[in-house]
Amino acid sequence: METGYTTIMYDSTDIERALEDIAACRYDGAEIGLGKLRDAGPDTVDRVLDDTGLDLYCVMSDWLETEAAVERVIEDIPMIADLDGERLGLLPPQRHRHDDATVEQWFARITEAATDAGLTPLVHHHGATHVEQPAEVRQLLDAVDGLELLWDSAHYYPYGENYPGADVSDGIERFADDIGYVHLKDVAPPTGFDEMRDSLSDGDFHLDNVINYFRSFTDLGKGILDFEGVYDTLQSVGYDGPCTIEIENRTEKPLVHAKENYDYWRQIRSA
């Protein structure tokens, strides 16, 4: 299992520094948002990937909120393929904005275009979106041929069988045949986390709920999740793809966070 890191804490103007930081911390690969890839330019990204020796594990799409957003992602698929990108992560629309048929049709179109270009398309189950809970994940995967799952430790936690416990391994076991990529981040749930979760699931996007819910996502080892269990279960189900650490809320000293998270995960793997 190789280890990657996202550029989510870096501005699009800092992509070169982001990839150099990731390489300096000895990660094997990187994930980049599609918007940042457009802004930085594929030539720049290609050059820095070549210079650092990093693999491009995944490009994460825009939020798929409109027909125009879907078309733009499809138009950019050849650019991602030309960079030897391996996977295309797909972010569902916000909850209660579109019906199942529309979302399934959007994902089917992107999935077909991605697989034709040699990319692996992935749905990123995500809090407050159309594909949030395990049954919703299962429904979309069954509806769209060729679509695989980006399994995320923190986004699974609130809906797992063991919630509010630290063990999220049931999510890996449940989707063992569907997981094509993994995001790792921890959760430090604040008081009232249940109510925040339920409000977002109901489509009540009160600013306080949104901010406090997603701010609970944190560095590995700074929350409650059992990452030894995550690693052991990934191994037991035969997952051999990369695990990418996605730290969203630590914009200061990004290099320090990249290194600390790499070291934490390395200790888990070597235990």
XYZ file of N, CA and C in Angstrom:
813
model
N 0.836 -1.184 0.000
C 0.000 0.000 0.000
C 0.878 1.244 0.000
N 0.834 1.992 -1.073
C 1.584 3.242 -1.121
C 0.802 4.353 -0.414
N 1.478 5.475 -0.173
C 0.875 6.568 0.588
C 0.943 7.868 -0.206
N -0.185 8.550 -0.282
C -0.251 9.838 -0.969
C -0.722 10.940 -0.045
N -0.692 12.156 -0.568
C -1.127 13.333 0.186
C -1.805 14.277 -0.797
N -2.787 15.019 -0.315
C -3.497 15.943 -1.182
C -2.889 17.344 -1.129
N -3.196 18.114 -2.147
C -2.756 19.512 -2.207
C -3.840 20.458 -1.710
N -4.807 19.932 -0.983
C -5.990 20.705 -0.633
C -5.658 21.926 0.225
N -4.570 21.887 0.989
C -4.231 23.018 1.862
C -3.382 24.078 1.173
N -3.108 23.882 -0.107
C -2.287 24.828 -0.861
C -3.143 25.556 -1.903
N -2.866 26.821 -2.135
C -3.531 27.563 -3.196
C -3.076 27.053 -4.561
N -3.888 27.360 -5.576
C -3.527 26.929 -6.930
C -2.222 27.555 -7.398
N -1.880 28.723 -6.839
C -0.620 29.365 -7.202
C 0.585 28.688 -6.538
N 0.301 27.778 -5.587
C 1.376 27.117 -4.836
C 1.501 25.632 -5.157
N 0.972 25.204 -6.300
C 0.989 23.782 -6.628
C 2.418 23.243 -6.712
N 3.323 24.030 -7.265
C 4.704 23.560 -7.365
C 5.281 23.310 -5.976
N 5.065 24.259 -5.065
C 5.555 24.073 -3.688
C 4.845 22.904 -3.015
N 3.555 22.758 -3.280
C 2.794 21.666 -2.676
C 3.394 20.313 -3.053
N 3.636 20.107 -4.330
C 4.169 18.822 -4.778
C 5.596 18.611 -4.276
N 6.361 19.671 -4.215
C 7.723 19.546 -3.677
C 7.690 19.192 -2.187
N 6.751 19.791 -1.434
C 6.607 19.449 -0.017
C 6.216 17.979 0.146
N 5.271 17.538 -0.656
C 4.797 16.158 -0.568
C 5.939 15.186 -0.850
N 6.718 15.491 -1.871
C 7.864 14.639 -2.193
C 8.909 14.673 -1.093
N 9.138 15.850 -0.497
C 10.140 15.982 0.563
C 9.785 15.141 1.783
N 8.496 14.927 1.997
C 8.039 14.111 3.125
C 8.042 12.621 2.804
N 8.462 12.270 1.592
C 8.638 10.888 1.149
C 7.332 10.181 0.803
N 6.310 10.957 0.482
C 5.100 10.337 -0.054
C 5.396 9.766 -1.440
N 4.566 8.800 -1.830
C 4.732 8.157 -3.135
C 3.963 8.859 -4.241
N 2.862 9.530 -3.877
C 2.026 10.151 -4.889
C 1.235 11.308 -4.319
N 0.461 11.945 -5.198
C -0.289 13.131 -4.807
C -1.674 13.123 -5.440
N -2.550 13.882 -4.820
C -3.894 14.139 -5.355
C -4.056 15.643 -5.544
N -4.672 16.023 -6.654
C -4.860 17.437 -6.985
C -6.317 17.662 -7.364
N -6.868 18.776 -6.940
C -8.204 19.155 -7.369
C -8.192 19.617 -8.819
N -9.267 19.333 -9.540
C -9.316 19.680 -10.955
C -9.215 21.188 -11.164
N -9.832 21.968 -10.295
C -9.737 23.416 -10.428
C -8.307 23.910 -10.286
N -7.560 23.337 -9.347
C -6.157 23.728 -9.173
C -5.311 23.275 -10.355
N -5.641 22.124 -10.908
C -4.925 21.656 -12.088
C -5.139 22.608 -13.260
N -6.365 23.056 -13.441
C -6.639 24.019 -14.513
C -5.862 25.312 -14.283
N -5.918 25.818 -13.036
C -5.286 27.103 -12.738
C -3.767 27.039 -12.875
N -3.171 25.982 -12.374
C -1.714 25.851 -12.441
C -1.246 25.537 -13.849
N -2.098 24.832 -14.596
C -1.757 24.444 -15.956
C -1.151 23.058 -15.994
N -1.591 22.217 -16.923
C -1.087 20.844 -16.975
C 0.410 20.758 -17.244
N 0.972 21.711 -17.983
C 2.411 21.662 -18.265
C 3.221 21.826 -16.985
N 2.794 22.769 -16.132
C 3.488 22.968 -14.855
C 3.375 21.733 -13.981
N 2.176 21.207 -13.862
C 1.968 20.024 -13.030
C 2.779 18.842 -13.563
N 2.763 18.655 -14.854
C 3.512 17.552 -15.455
C 5.006 17.676 -15.155
N 5.528 18.890 -15.280
C 6.958 19.114 -15.032
C 7.329 18.809 -13.585
N 6.492 19.285 -12.644
C 6.826 19.100 -11.229
C 6.655 17.635 -10.827
N 5.643 16.971 -11.352
C 5.508 15.542 -11.081
C 6.732 14.783 -11.574
N 7.214 15.150 -12.741
C 8.393 14.499 -13.294
C 9.630 14.793 -12.447
N 9.763 16.036 -12.021
C 10.929 16.427 -11.222
C 10.942 15.734 -9.848
N 9.766 15.571 -9.259
C 9.686 15.018 -7.906
C 9.561 13.495 -7.892
N 9.173 12.915 -9.012
C 8.973 11.478 -9.062
C 7.668 11.011 -8.451
N 6.757 11.943 -8.171
C 5.459 11.589 -7.605
C 4.528 11.034 -8.676
N 3.713 10.054 -8.290
C 2.622 9.604 -9.145
C 1.405 10.493 -8.916
N 0.620 10.685 -9.957
C -0.645 11.418 -9.821
C -1.740 10.405 -9.544
N -2.013 10.205 -8.258
C -2.960 9.167 -7.863
C -4.387 9.488 -8.264
N -4.759 10.758 -8.106
C -6.164 11.102 -8.313
C -6.287 12.594 -8.607
N -7.201 12.923 -9.498
C -7.647 14.301 -9.686
C -9.096 14.362 -9.220
N -9.388 15.272 -8.305
C -10.721 15.387 -7.731
C -11.532 16.418 -8.491
N -12.701 16.018 -8.920
C -13.537 16.862 -9.773
C -14.088 18.075 -9.033
N -14.705 18.962 -9.808
C -15.549 20.003 -9.230
C -16.777 19.333 -8.608
N -17.492 20.091 -7.780
C -18.781 19.599 -7.282
C -19.741 19.474 -8.464
N -20.389 18.346 -8.578
C -21.263 18.085 -9.723
C -22.669 18.590 -9.415
N -22.809 19.911 -9.476
C -24.071 20.548 -9.097
C -24.959 20.861 -10.301
N -24.370 20.932 -11.494
C -25.127 21.347 -12.679
C -24.693 20.536 -13.896
N -25.514 20.608 -14.922
C -25.161 19.990 -16.201
C -23.865 20.579 -16.741
N -23.689 21.877 -16.575
C -22.473 22.529 -17.063
C -21.237 21.994 -16.342
N -21.347 21.747 -15.033
C -20.219 21.200 -14.277
C -19.866 19.804 -14.767
N -20.865 19.010 -15.064
C -20.634 17.656 -15.589
C -19.909 17.725 -16.919
N -20.379 18.594 -17.799
C -19.756 18.716 -19.116
C -18.318 19.191 -19.014
N -18.059 20.085 -18.082
C -16.699 20.603 -17.950
C -15.749 19.509 -17.472
N -16.205 18.672 -16.553
C -15.368 17.559 -16.101
C -15.074 16.614 -17.265
N -16.094 16.298 -18.037
C -15.891 15.408 -19.188
C -14.889 16.010 -20.171
N -14.993 17.299 -20.401
C -14.070 17.961 -21.326
C -12.622 17.904 -20.848
N -12.424 17.867 -19.522
C -11.078 17.878 -18.965
C -10.479 16.487 -18.789
N -11.240 15.453 -19.039
C -10.719 14.087 -18.856
C -9.492 13.810 -19.720
N -9.455 14.213 -21.000
C -8.221 13.970 -21.776
C -6.987 14.631 -21.167
N -7.152 15.813 -20.577
C -6.022 16.487 -19.925
C -5.491 15.642 -18.769
N -6.392 15.075 -17.977
C -5.975 14.245 -16.851
C -5.269 12.985 -17.349
N -5.825 12.377 -18.386
C -5.215 11.168 -18.948
C -3.831 11.458 -19.508
N -3.650 12.621 -20.126
C -2.343 12.981 -20.687
C -1.277 13.137 -19.610
N -1.702 13.433 -18.375
C -0.770 13.554 -17.250
C -0.490 12.200 -16.596
N -1.006 11.128 -17.194
C -0.905 9.786 -16.609
C -1.605 9.715 -15.262
N -2.676 10.519 -15.131
C -3.495 10.405 -13.938
C -4.121 9.025 -13.870
N -4.270 8.506 -12.663
C -4.770 7.148 -12.501
C -6.266 7.092 -12.203
N -6.749 8.103 -11.474
C -8.136 8.059 -10.999
C -8.774 9.433 -11.114
N -10.091 9.422 -11.279
C -10.885 10.648 -11.285
C -11.907 10.547 -10.168
N -11.713 11.364 -9.118
C -12.664 11.397 -8.021
C -13.834 12.313 -8.353
N -15.035 11.881 -8.025
C -16.254 12.614 -8.381
C -17.018 13.012 -7.125
N -17.268 14.315 -7.003
C -17.935 14.871 -5.836
C -19.420 15.064 -6.129
N -20.293 14.403 -5.378
C -21.738 14.481 -5.646
C -22.306 15.861 -5.343
N -23.493 16.135 -5.870
C -24.148 17.411 -5.546
C -24.655 17.431 -4.113
N -24.987 18.620 -3.666
C -25.530 18.807 -2.330
C -26.823 18.017 -2.173
N -27.128 17.670 -0.949
C -28.332 16.869 -0.679
C -29.605 17.603 -1.088
N -30.542 16.806 -1.591
C -31.898 17.259 -1.889
C -31.953 18.325 -2.991
N -30.925 18.375 -3.826
C -30.930 19.307 -4.953
C -31.386 18.628 -6.250
N -31.126 17.331 -6.386
C -31.430 16.608 -7.621
C -31.979 15.228 -7.281
N -32.764 14.665 -8.203
C -33.293 13.330 -7.960
C -32.248 12.269 -8.314
N -32.530 11.034 -7.895
C -31.580 9.941 -8.118
C -31.279 9.743 -9.598
N -32.313 9.823 -10.429
C -32.124 9.561 -11.855
C -31.146 10.549 -12.477
N -31.234 11.812 -12.088
C -30.323 12.830 -12.633
C -28.887 12.554 -12.205
N -28.698 12.287 -10.928
C -27.344 12.045 -10.415
C -26.752 10.791 -11.047
N -27.548 9.754 -11.159
C -27.057 8.512 -11.767
C -26.681 8.720 -13.231
N -27.473 9.523 -13.935
C -27.159 9.791 -15.336
C -25.873 10.595 -15.470
N -25.678 11.566 -14.599
C -24.440 12.363 -14.619
C -23.228 11.474 -14.366
N -23.319 10.638 -13.346
C -22.191 9.774 -13.016
C -21.932 8.749 -14.117
N -22.974 8.267 -14.735
C -22.796 7.296 -15.816
C -22.061 7.913 -16.994
N -22.401 9.129 -17.340
C -21.726 9.795 -18.464
C -20.249 10.035 -18.178
N -19.951 10.532 -16.974
C -18.554 10.778 -16.626
C -17.793 9.455 -16.525
N -18.417 8.452 -15.945
C -17.772 7.144 -15.816
C -17.402 6.576 -17.173
N -18.302 6.672 -18.131
C -18.007 6.154 -19.475
C -16.842 6.904 -20.105
N -16.845 8.231 -19.987
C -15.765 9.024 -20.570
C -14.436 8.728 -19.878
N -14.468 8.559 -18.551
C -13.240 8.297 -17.801
C -12.651 6.935 -18.154
N -13.477 5.912 -18.168
C -12.967 4.580 -18.469
C -12.465 4.490 -19.904
N -13.116 5.184 -20.825
C -12.643 5.211 -22.217
C -11.247 5.832 -22.309
N -10.929 6.755 -21.388
C -9.637 7.429 -21.386
C -8.590 6.700 -20.534
N -8.980 5.575 -19.929
C -8.044 4.812 -19.115
C -7.972 5.229 -17.661
N -8.932 6.037 -17.206
C -8.985 6.463 -15.812
C -9.978 5.602 -15.033
N -9.748 5.491 -13.742
C -10.698 4.819 -12.864
C -11.600 5.870 -12.228
N -12.908 5.852 -12.526
C -13.823 6.826 -11.917
C -14.257 6.371 -10.530
N -14.322 7.326 -9.608
C -14.616 7.026 -8.212
C -15.666 7.986 -7.680
N -16.654 7.471 -6.987
C -17.568 8.348 -6.270
C -17.019 8.556 -4.863
N -16.917 9.826 -4.477
C -16.471 10.185 -3.129
C -17.712 10.385 -2.264
N -18.046 9.354 -1.445
C -19.156 9.542 -0.495
C -18.752 10.669 0.443
N -19.688 11.568 0.735
C -19.302 12.825 1.385
C -20.480 13.366 2.168
N -20.224 13.784 3.387
C -21.278 14.367 4.200
C -21.964 15.534 3.519
N -23.271 15.642 3.729
C -24.106 16.735 3.210
C -24.306 16.683 1.707
N -23.998 15.539 1.084
C -24.214 15.411 -0.360
C -25.238 14.313 -0.662
N -25.525 14.176 -1.935
C -26.488 13.180 -2.414
C -26.030 11.758 -2.106
N -24.733 11.561 -1.980
C -24.180 10.227 -1.706
C -23.417 10.315 -0.388
N -24.152 10.141 0.681
C -23.642 10.399 2.017
C -23.583 9.127 2.855
N -24.648 8.350 2.846
C -24.818 7.213 3.727
C -24.595 5.906 2.964
N -24.263 4.822 3.683
C -23.912 3.564 3.015
C -24.949 3.068 2.002
N -26.222 3.178 2.318
C -27.243 2.711 1.377
C -27.237 3.550 0.102
N -26.939 4.839 0.226
C -26.865 5.712 -0.951
C -25.631 5.384 -1.796
N -24.536 5.053 -1.134
C -23.339 4.618 -1.847
C -23.642 3.357 -2.644
N -24.268 2.389 -1.978
C -24.585 1.118 -2.631
C -25.495 1.322 -3.836
N -26.488 2.188 -3.696
C -27.431 2.426 -4.781
C -26.728 2.983 -6.012
N -25.835 3.965 -5.816
C -25.158 4.565 -6.966
C -24.175 3.590 -7.607
N -23.431 2.853 -6.795
C -22.491 1.883 -7.351
C -23.216 0.814 -8.168
N -24.376 0.386 -7.689
C -25.145 -0.625 -8.422
C -25.755 -0.069 -9.700
N -25.998 1.247 -9.718
C -26.668 1.864 -10.865
C -25.709 2.206 -11.998
N -24.425 2.385 -11.699
C -23.472 2.888 -12.689
C -22.364 1.854 -12.910
N -22.374 1.206 -14.044
C -21.342 0.220 -14.372
C -19.975 0.889 -14.474
N -18.983 0.271 -13.869
C -17.618 0.773 -13.964
C -17.232 1.787 -12.912
N -18.197 2.238 -12.110
C -17.908 3.218 -11.065
C -17.388 2.498 -9.831
N -16.303 3.014 -9.252
C -15.749 2.467 -8.025
C -15.867 3.492 -6.899
N -15.442 3.082 -5.705
C -15.655 3.899 -4.514
C -14.349 4.503 -4.015
N -14.396 5.789 -3.731
C -13.372 6.444 -2.929
C -13.879 6.383 -1.494
N -13.272 5.490 -0.710
C -13.712 5.317 0.673
C -12.930 6.273 1.574
N -13.659 7.014 2.399
C -13.077 8.056 3.234
C -13.375 7.743 4.701
N -12.318 7.614 5.507
C -12.487 7.213 6.901
C -13.368 8.179 7.686
N -13.154 9.480 7.492
C -13.899 10.471 8.281
C -15.340 10.607 7.806
N -15.548 10.567 6.497
C -16.913 10.705 5.989
C -17.745 9.449 6.230
N -17.079 8.318 6.447
C -17.830 7.105 6.778
C -18.217 7.069 8.257
N -17.363 7.583 9.096
C -17.522 7.469 10.544
C -18.934 7.772 11.052
N -19.576 8.896 10.665
C -20.873 9.225 11.266
C -21.988 8.248 10.899
N -21.766 7.399 9.890
C -22.829 6.515 9.394
C -22.481 5.043 9.560
N -21.363 4.758 10.236
C -20.922 3.380 10.385
C -21.712 2.619 11.435
N -21.589 1.309 11.384
C -22.304 0.447 12.325
C -21.846 0.651 13.760
N -20.602 1.088 13.944
C -20.041 1.202 15.289
C -20.085 2.622 15.849
N -20.685 3.553 15.119
C -20.779 4.938 15.582
C -21.498 4.976 16.932
N -21.025 5.746 17.907
C -19.936 6.728 17.872
C -18.567 6.158 18.248
N -18.415 4.837 18.188
C -17.128 4.238 18.485
C -16.101 4.539 17.415
N -14.854 4.198 17.698
C -13.729 4.576 16.845
C -13.506 3.643 15.667
N -14.186 2.500 15.651
C -13.946 1.466 14.646
C -14.789 1.723 13.396
N -14.122 2.019 12.273
C -14.830 2.231 11.005
C -14.548 1.101 10.020
N -13.992 -0.004 10.513
C -13.592 -1.085 9.617
C -14.774 -1.755 8.927
N -15.976 -1.639 9.509
C -17.137 -2.238 8.854
C -17.393 -1.624 7.479
N -17.002 -0.353 7.307
C -17.169 0.277 6.002
C -16.257 -0.313 4.955
N -15.046 -0.688 5.366
C -14.114 -1.323 4.435
C -14.620 -2.709 4.067
N -15.083 -3.448 5.051
C -15.597 -4.791 4.788
C -16.856 -4.741 3.918
N -17.710 -3.769 4.178
C -18.967 -3.669 3.433
C -18.740 -3.374 1.959
N -17.729 -2.557 1.661
C -17.484 -2.138 0.279
C -16.158 -2.682 -0.264
N -15.724 -3.814 0.285
C -14.408 -4.360 -0.066
C -14.233 -4.547 -1.563
N -15.283 -4.957 -2.255
C -15.178 -5.227 -3.690
C -15.304 -3.962 -4.539
N -15.595 -2.842 -3.911
C -15.860 -1.604 -4.646
C -14.791 -0.539 -4.454
N -13.954 -0.669 -3.418
C -13.004 0.388 -3.078
C -11.870 0.430 -4.096
N -11.739 1.602 -4.732
C -10.669 1.803 -5.690
C -9.639 2.809 -5.223
N -9.883 3.392 -4.046
C -8.996 4.452 -3.555
C -9.449 4.787 -2.148
N -8.517 5.266 -1.317
C -8.819 5.520 0.094
C -8.326 6.899 0.506
N -9.185 7.615 1.218
C -8.812 8.850 1.913
C -8.725 8.570 3.402
N -7.670 9.067 4.025
C -7.500 8.946 5.464
C -7.513 10.326 6.112
N -8.381 10.498 7.066
C -8.332 11.653 7.968
C -9.051 11.263 9.238
N -8.749 11.967 10.314
C -9.297 11.639 11.619
C -10.501 12.537 11.905
N -11.222 12.212 12.967
C -12.375 12.993 13.402
C -12.286 13.214 14.902
N -12.445 14.467 15.319
C -12.544 14.822 16.733
C -13.939 15.408 16.943
N -14.954 14.558 17.120
C -16.332 15.052 17.150
C -16.612 15.971 18.322
N -17.148 17.157 18.060
C -17.478 18.082 19.138
C -18.820 17.722 19.782
N -19.124 18.385 20.858
C -20.437 18.232 21.475
C -21.516 18.599 20.455
N -22.536 17.776 20.365
C -23.610 18.039 19.420
C -23.344 17.530 18.020
N -22.346 16.680 17.862
C -21.989 16.190 16.531
C -23.157 15.444 15.873
N -23.889 14.663 16.664
C -25.041 13.929 16.127
C -26.054 14.887 15.490
N -26.333 15.976 16.202
C -27.318 16.933 15.698
C -26.821 17.624 14.424
N -25.538 17.933 14.386
C -24.968 18.528 13.161
C -25.104 17.566 11.986
N -24.733 16.321 12.207
C -24.850 15.302 11.165
C -26.285 15.199 10.655
N -27.224 15.096 11.571
C -28.620 14.916 11.175
C -29.161 16.143 10.441
N -28.750 17.325 10.864
C -29.194 18.540 10.190
C -28.702 18.581 8.746
N -27.433 18.216 8.535
C -26.895 18.215 7.177
C -27.570 17.146 6.331
N -27.851 15.997 6.925
C -28.551 14.940 6.188
C -29.950 15.382 5.776
N -30.561 16.204 6.613
C -31.902 16.709 6.315
C -31.896 17.885 5.346
N -30.703 18.358 4.989
C -30.610 19.497 4.076
C -30.677 20.839 4.761
N -30.501 20.848 6.076
C -30.485 22.101 6.835
C -29.038 22.566 6.939
N -28.610 23.402 5.988
C -27.208 23.793 5.914
C -26.956 25.105 6.672
N -27.369 25.118 7.937
C -27.078 26.260 8.789
C -25.565 26.402 8.903
N -25.084 27.617 8.777
C -23.643 27.839 8.686
C -22.889 27.240 9.867
N -23.426 27.380 11.077
C -22.741 26.844 12.259
C -22.593 25.331 12.163
N -23.647 24.662 11.694
C -23.592 23.206 11.561
C -22.543 22.788 10.543
N -22.517 23.469 9.409
C -21.561 23.136 8.352
C -20.132 23.328 8.849
N -19.862 24.495 9.425
C -18.500 24.808 9.863
C -18.044 23.845 10.959
N -18.859 23.646 11.980
C -18.431 22.825 13.116
C -18.332 21.347 12.750
N -19.200 20.896 11.844
C -19.144 19.495 11.410
C -17.838 19.217 10.677
N -17.528 20.020 9.679
C -16.350 19.737 8.872
C -15.052 20.147 9.568
N -15.127 21.051 10.523
C -13.931 21.381 11.304
C -13.532 20.242 12.237
N -14.410 19.288 12.450
C -14.057 18.149 13.303
C -13.073 17.215 12.613
N -12.906 17.344 11.297
C -11.946 16.520 10.575
C -10.534 17.038 10.857
N -9.629 16.125 11.185
C -8.336 16.571 11.689
C -7.213 15.609 11.300
N -6.000 15.926 11.767
C -4.820 15.119 11.483
C -4.954 13.709 12.069
N -4.276 12.764 11.438
C -4.273 11.401 11.946
C -3.695 11.382 13.367
N -4.406 10.691 14.251
C -3.959 10.608 15.634
C -4.435 11.728 16.521
N -5.087 12.742 15.941
C -5.596 13.870 16.720
C -7.079 13.729 17.039
N -7.692 12.685 16.529
C -9.097 12.428 16.784
C -9.276 11.071 17.438
N -10.385 10.413 17.115
C -10.733 9.178 17.827
C -10.639 7.925 16.963
N -10.453 8.032 15.659
C -10.555 6.866 14.791
C -9.421 5.870 15.015
N -9.762 4.604 14.839
C -8.822 3.499 15.031
C -8.143 3.200 13.693
N -6.984 3.803 13.466
C -6.305 3.620 12.184
C -5.526 2.307 12.107
N -5.191 1.731 13.231
C -4.624 0.384 13.185
C -5.666 -0.586 12.619
N -6.909 -0.425 13.067
C -7.983 -1.254 12.536
C -8.235 -1.006 11.062
N -8.133 0.263 10.639
C -8.297 0.590 9.222
C -7.239 -0.119 8.391
N -5.995 -0.008 8.814
C -4.905 -0.623 8.052
C -5.037 -2.146 8.023
N -5.306 -2.746 9.159
C -5.435 -4.202 9.209
C -6.580 -4.696 8.331
N -7.687 -3.959 8.322
C -8.841 -4.387 7.528
C -8.589 -4.197 6.047
N -7.946 -3.110 5.665
C -7.579 -2.934 4.259
C -6.710 -4.100 3.795
N -5.776 -4.502 4.623
C -4.933 -5.643 4.261
C -5.743 -6.929 4.170
N -6.638 -7.125 5.115
C -7.376 -8.391 5.162
C -8.328 -8.550 3.986
N -8.833 -7.449 3.439
C -9.733 -7.550 2.287
C -8.972 -7.529 0.964
N -7.648 -7.378 1.035
C -6.836 -7.437 -0.171
C -6.691 -6.128 -0.917
N -6.967 -5.015 -0.252
C -6.784 -3.728 -0.926
C -5.302 -3.449 -1.089
N -4.877 -3.138 -2.324
C -3.459 -2.871 -2.561
C -3.226 -1.542 -3.280
N -4.227 -0.679 -3.286
C -4.070 0.645 -3.883
C -3.475 1.625 -2.885
N -3.335 2.879 -3.284
C -2.777 3.877 -2.371
C -3.780 4.343 -1.319
N -3.242 4.757 -0.190
C -4.014 5.453 0.836
C -3.514 6.892 0.855
N -4.411 7.819 0.584
C -4.029 9.226 0.510
C -4.552 9.968 1.738
N -3.655 10.637 2.412
C -4.014 11.405 3.601
C -4.549 12.757 3.148
N -5.762 13.070 3.595
C -6.433 14.306 3.178
C -6.701 15.155 4.418
N -5.865 16.145 4.630
C -6.016 17.038 5.774
C -6.548 18.375 5.258
N -7.723 18.774 5.737
C -8.450 19.883 5.128
C -8.350 21.198 5.896
N -8.175 21.125 7.192
C -8.398 22.311 8.023
C -7.143 22.843 8.681
N -5.995 22.559 8.108
C -4.737 22.978 8.708
C -3.938 23.769 7.683
N -4.356 25.026 7.451
C -3.765 25.809 6.370
C -2.422 26.424 6.758
N -2.139 26.502 8.061
C -0.845 27.019 8.487
C 0.160 25.870 8.589
N 1.386 26.152 8.181
C 2.470 25.172 8.234
C 2.088 23.864 7.550
N 1.688 23.912 6.282
C 1.251 22.684 5.606
C 2.332 21.619 5.517
N 3.600 22.032 5.397
C 4.679 21.056 5.331
C 4.786 20.271 6.637
N 4.609 20.960 7.769
C 4.675 20.289 9.064
C 3.575 19.241 9.173
N 2.360 19.607 8.745
C 1.245 18.653 8.813
C 1.481 17.475 7.877
N 2.010 17.736 6.703
C 2.292 16.655 5.765
C 3.269 15.657 6.375
N 4.318 16.163 7.004
C 5.330 15.281 7.596
C 4.782 14.536 8.812
N 4.065 15.220 9.678
C 3.539 14.566 10.879
C 2.553 13.457 10.517
N 1.720 13.698 9.522
C 0.757 12.676 9.122
C 1.436 11.498 8.434
N 2.466 11.789 7.646
C 3.232 10.702 7.030
C 3.862 9.820 8.109
N 4.465 10.443 9.102
C 5.129 9.690 10.163
C 4.126 8.848 10.956
N 2.954 9.413 11.226
C 1.929 8.673 11.983
C 1.503 7.426 11.210
N 1.210 7.588 9.929
C 0.738 6.452 9.123
C 1.851 5.425 8.928
N 3.090 5.887 8.811
C 4.210 4.965 8.675
C 4.341 4.096 9.931
N 4.126 4.686 11.099
C 4.193 3.906 12.343
C 3.088 2.851 12.389
N 1.893 3.233 11.900
C 0.795 2.261 11.853
C 1.175 1.088 10.950
N 1.736 1.402 9.806
C 2.078 0.360 8.826
C 3.205 -0.542 9.305
N 4.102 -0.010 10.107
C 5.270 -0.791 10.531
C 5.065 -1.493 11.878
N 3.917 -1.286 12.485
C 3.665 -1.876 13.809
C 3.555 -3.404 13.723
